[in-house]
mmCIF file of C-alpha atoms in Angstrom:
data_model
loop_
_atom_site.group_PDB
_atom_site.id
_atom_site.type_symbol
_atom_site.label_atom_id
_atom_site.label_comp_id
_atom_site.label_asym_id
_atom_site.label_seq_id
_atom_site.Cartn_x
_atom_site.Cartn_y
_atom_site.Cartn_z
ATOM 1 C CA UNK A 1 73.378 -53.565 -5.961
ATOM 2 C CA UNK A 2 76.656 -51.957 -4.916
ATOM 3 C CA UNK A 3 76.391 -49.350 -7.664
ATOM 4 C CA UNK A 4 73.300 -47.388 -6.757
ATOM 5 C CA UNK A 5 71.707 -48.632 -3.551
ATOM 6 C CA UNK A 6 68.435 -50.502 -3.107
ATOM 7 C CA UNK A 7 64.981 -49.346 -4.174
ATOM 8 C CA UNK A 8 61.902 -51.062 -2.714
ATOM 9 C CA UNK A 9 58.328 -50.453 -3.814
ATOM 10 C CA UNK A 10 59.115 -48.011 -6.618
ATOM 11 C CA UNK A 11 60.938 -45.393 -4.500
ATOM 12 C CA UNK A 12 58.908 -45.681 -1.308
ATOM 13 C CA UNK A 13 61.802 -47.258 0.620
ATOM 14 C CA UNK A 14 65.353 -46.432 -0.435
ATOM 15 C CA UNK A 15 68.700 -47.538 0.955
ATOM 16 C CA UNK A 16 71.495 -45.454 -0.545
ATOM 17 C CA UNK A 17 74.988 -46.690 -1.269
ATOM 18 C CA UNK A 18 76.282 -44.861 1.852
ATOM 19 C CA UNK A 19 73.659 -46.522 4.087
ATOM 20 C CA UNK A 20 71.083 -43.713 4.341
ATOM 21 C CA UNK A 21 67.517 -45.014 4.552
ATOM 22 C CA UNK A 22 64.590 -43.005 3.216
ATOM 23 C CA UNK A 23 61.007 -44.028 3.974
ATOM 24 C CA UNK A 24 58.388 -41.959 2.149
ATOM 25 C CA UNK A 25 55.444 -42.919 4.373
ATOM 26 C CA UNK A 26 54.935 -43.984 8.009
ATOM 27 C CA UNK A 27 57.228 -46.337 9.891
ATOM 28 C CA UNK A 28 55.662 -48.692 12.435
ATOM 29 C CA UNK A 29 57.779 -50.942 14.643
ATOM 30 C CA UNK A 30 55.750 -53.718 16.292
ATOM 31 C CA UNK A 31 56.399 -56.848 18.314
ATOM 32 C CA UNK A 32 57.843 -57.571 21.748
ATOM 33 C CA UNK A 33 61.519 -56.921 22.079
ATOM 34 C CA UNK A 34 61.867 -55.498 18.576
ATOM 35 C CA UNK A 35 62.608 -51.979 19.769
ATOM 36 C CA UNK A 36 65.283 -51.183 22.293
ATOM 37 C CA UNK A 37 66.253 -47.575 21.695
ATOM 38 C CA UNK A 38 65.841 -45.099 18.863
ATOM 39 C CA UNK A 39 68.867 -42.829 18.607
ATOM 40 C CA UNK A 40 69.140 -39.657 16.531
ATOM 41 C CA UNK A 41 72.662 -38.431 15.719
ATOM 42 C CA UNK A 42 73.786 -35.187 14.068
ATOM 43 C CA UNK A 43 76.333 -34.839 11.236
ATOM 44 C CA UNK A 44 79.198 -35.230 13.737
ATOM 45 C CA UNK A 45 77.645 -38.523 14.944
ATOM 46 C CA UNK A 46 76.847 -36.993 18.355
ATOM 47 C CA UNK A 47 73.669 -38.357 19.941
ATOM 48 C CA UNK A 48 71.143 -35.493 20.014
ATOM 49 C CA UNK A 49 67.937 -37.384 20.855
ATOM 50 C CA UNK A 50 66.816 -40.809 21.953
ATOM 51 C CA UNK A 51 63.652 -42.680 22.891
ATOM 52 C CA UNK A 52 63.841 -46.013 24.690
ATOM 53 C CA UNK A 53 61.351 -48.900 24.863
ATOM 54 C CA UNK A 54 59.948 -47.587 28.172
ATOM 55 C CA UNK A 55 58.983 -44.259 26.583
ATOM 56 C CA UNK A 56 61.794 -42.213 28.094
ATOM 57 C CA UNK A 57 62.995 -39.470 25.765
ATOM 58 C CA UNK A 58 66.152 -37.385 25.936
ATOM 59 C CA UNK A 59 66.917 -34.323 23.811
ATOM 60 C CA UNK A 60 70.168 -32.388 23.627
ATOM 61 C CA UNK A 61 68.470 -29.305 22.171
ATOM 62 C CA UNK A 62 65.151 -27.536 22.605
ATOM 63 C CA UNK A 63 61.770 -29.219 22.759
ATOM 64 C CA UNK A 64 59.183 -27.028 21.039
ATOM 65 C CA UNK A 65 55.461 -27.745 21.366
ATOM 66 C CA UNK A 66 53.140 -25.921 18.976
ATOM 67 C CA UNK A 67 49.877 -26.813 20.682
ATOM 68 C CA UNK A 68 49.523 -28.623 24.013
ATOM 69 C CA UNK A 69 51.991 -30.438 26.232
ATOM 70 C CA UNK A 70 50.527 -32.611 28.970
ATOM 71 C CA UNK A 71 52.726 -33.865 31.785
ATOM 72 C CA UNK A 72 51.161 -36.590 33.905
ATOM 73 C CA UNK A 73 54.166 -36.993 36.198
ATOM 74 C CA UNK A 74 56.653 -34.499 37.552
ATOM 75 C CA UNK A 75 58.389 -31.731 35.631
ATOM 76 C CA UNK A 76 61.967 -30.963 36.572
ATOM 77 C CA UNK A 77 63.583 -27.999 34.901
ATOM 78 C CA UNK A 78 66.636 -25.828 35.395
ATOM 79 C CA UNK A 79 64.541 -22.906 34.198
ATOM 80 C CA UNK A 80 61.272 -22.314 32.387
ATOM 81 C CA UNK A 81 61.058 -19.638 29.731
ATOM 82 C CA UNK A 82 57.634 -18.225 28.955
ATOM 83 C CA UNK A 83 57.044 -16.093 25.887
ATOM 84 C CA UNK A 84 55.254 -12.779 26.298
ATOM 85 C CA UNK A 85 51.497 -13.136 26.154
ATOM 86 C CA UNK A 86 49.404 -10.944 23.895
ATOM 87 C CA UNK A 87 46.844 -10.094 26.566
ATOM 88 C CA UNK A 88 45.918 -6.448 26.247
ATOM 89 C CA UNK A 89 43.774 -3.923 28.036
ATOM 90 C CA UNK A 90 40.384 -4.081 26.338
ATOM 91 C CA UNK A 91 38.276 -1.256 24.973
ATOM 92 C CA UNK A 92 35.779 -2.334 27.645
ATOM 93 C CA UNK A 93 36.644 -0.432 30.840
ATOM 94 C CA UNK A 94 38.301 -2.451 33.627
ATOM 95 C CA UNK A 95 38.776 -5.501 31.368
ATOM 96 C CA UNK A 96 41.774 -7.403 30.017
ATOM 97 C CA UNK A 97 41.037 -9.752 27.109
ATOM 98 C CA UNK A 98 43.466 -12.648 27.505
ATOM 99 C CA UNK A 99 41.777 -15.375 25.432
ATOM 100 C CA UNK A 100 43.360 -18.675 26.465
ATOM 101 C CA UNK A 101 46.473 -17.194 28.104
ATOM 102 C CA UNK A 102 47.648 -18.371 31.522
ATOM 103 C CA UNK A 103 50.128 -15.523 32.049
ATOM 104 C CA UNK A 104 50.033 -11.871 31.217
ATOM 105 C CA UNK A 105 50.373 -8.237 32.185
ATOM 106 C CA UNK A 106 47.753 -5.714 33.145
ATOM 107 C CA UNK A 107 46.973 -2.652 35.169
ATOM 108 C CA UNK A 108 44.299 -1.132 37.345
ATOM 109 C CA UNK A 109 43.733 2.377 36.050
ATOM 110 C CA UNK A 110 43.813 5.607 38.003
ATOM 111 C CA UNK A 111 40.572 6.039 39.975
ATOM 112 C CA UNK A 112 39.639 2.370 39.561
ATOM 113 C CA UNK A 113 39.662 -0.349 42.219
ATOM 114 C CA UNK A 114 39.518 -3.502 40.053
ATOM 115 C CA UNK A 115 40.116 -5.075 36.651
ATOM 116 C CA UNK A 116 38.608 -8.260 35.174
ATOM 117 C CA UNK A 117 40.970 -10.617 33.345
ATOM 118 C CA UNK A 118 38.986 -12.629 30.803
ATOM 119 C CA UNK A 119 40.626 -15.998 30.105
ATOM 120 C CA UNK A 120 39.081 -19.414 29.522
ATOM 121 C CA UNK A 121 42.055 -21.050 31.288
ATOM 122 C CA UNK A 122 40.940 -20.134 34.815
ATOM 123 C CA UNK A 123 39.189 -22.844 36.862
ATOM 124 C CA UNK A 124 37.564 -22.906 40.274
ATOM 125 C CA UNK A 125 40.757 -24.558 41.606
ATOM 126 C CA UNK A 126 43.295 -22.293 39.859
ATOM 127 C CA UNK A 127 46.084 -20.692 41.831
ATOM 128 C CA UNK A 128 46.486 -17.138 40.543
ATOM 129 C CA UNK A 129 49.616 -15.181 41.357
ATOM 130 C CA UNK A 130 49.597 -11.372 41.121
ATOM 131 C CA UNK A 131 52.919 -9.498 41.155
ATOM 132 C CA UNK A 132 52.885 -5.689 41.123
ATOM 133 C CA UNK A 133 55.438 -4.217 38.696
ATOM 134 C CA UNK A 134 54.944 -0.557 39.585
ATOM 135 C CA UNK A 135 54.392 1.419 42.745
ATOM 136 C CA UNK A 136 51.092 0.485 44.379
ATOM 137 C CA UNK A 137 50.825 3.517 46.616
ATOM 138 C CA UNK A 138 50.514 1.148 49.573
ATOM 139 C CA UNK A 139 47.581 -0.754 48.026
ATOM 140 C CA UNK A 140 47.826 -4.508 47.506
ATOM 141 C CA UNK A 141 46.234 -6.028 44.392
ATOM 142 C CA UNK A 142 44.596 -9.403 45.111
ATOM 143 C CA UNK A 143 42.337 -11.952 43.425
ATOM 144 C CA UNK A 144 38.847 -11.145 44.690
ATOM 145 C CA UNK A 145 36.769 -13.427 42.458
ATOM 146 C CA UNK A 146 37.165 -16.376 40.082
ATOM 147 C CA UNK A 147 34.533 -17.239 37.492
ATOM 148 C CA UNK A 148 35.549 -20.691 36.215
ATOM 149 C CA UNK A 149 36.232 -20.907 32.462
ATOM 150 C CA UNK A 150 35.558 -17.163 32.130
ATOM 151 C CA UNK A 151 37.597 -14.674 34.166
ATOM 152 C CA UNK A 152 39.083 -13.543 37.433
ATOM 153 C CA UNK A 153 38.940 -10.180 39.194
ATOM 154 C CA UNK A 154 41.996 -8.344 40.525
ATOM 155 C CA UNK A 155 40.943 -5.830 43.157
ATOM 156 C CA UNK A 156 42.257 -3.094 45.468
ATOM 157 C CA UNK A 157 40.723 -2.030 48.802
ATOM 158 C CA UNK A 158 40.377 1.550 47.513
ATOM 159 C CA UNK A 159 40.709 3.321 44.134
ATOM 160 C CA UNK A 160 44.213 3.631 42.667
ATOM 161 C CA UNK A 161 45.776 7.095 42.736
ATOM 162 C CA UNK A 162 47.904 6.098 39.723
ATOM 163 C CA UNK A 163 47.982 3.170 37.288
ATOM 164 C CA UNK A 164 49.062 0.035 39.145
ATOM 165 C CA UNK A 165 50.767 -2.394 36.786
ATOM 166 C CA UNK A 166 51.020 -6.109 37.553
ATOM 167 C CA UNK A 167 51.887 -9.497 36.105
ATOM 168 C CA UNK A 168 49.507 -12.408 36.565
ATOM 169 C CA UNK A 169 50.037 -16.156 36.340
ATOM 170 C CA UNK A 170 47.423 -18.924 36.484
ATOM 171 C CA UNK A 171 48.607 -22.336 37.675
ATOM 172 C CA UNK A 172 46.211 -25.252 37.182
#
């Protein structure tokens, strides 16, 4: 056994001579008290991640989520980075097609007094923040209408004399 390690189940579970363990399928740990803390260490033996028996997880590096992250409790962060959203002015006048985005950029065109932002992420209870990023000529863009699961309308009290650019952010 000391010469080449241990092979269980025809290569499905391997323990190498240096102590590395390779499991070629799923690993399930069951039973009360059988799991205290899972620790992941890098090549320098520094702890880079851990998960304890209460479900608390710590990561030294980035946590990347490819689909959906749901947080039932509180989120505490030193900063939150948000990638640029591919919401673009549509070929339909006064419309921004944002798909399922919750943040984006847009503008109300010269001579116009509103733009619709089409996104399925807006709800009747959404908080929508509008931040102008260009001169507004004294006009204030505001959320005039929300159509749940469809869109929201950013409006001015009178037509813009120049393009008014803004960022928008939906918080649910």
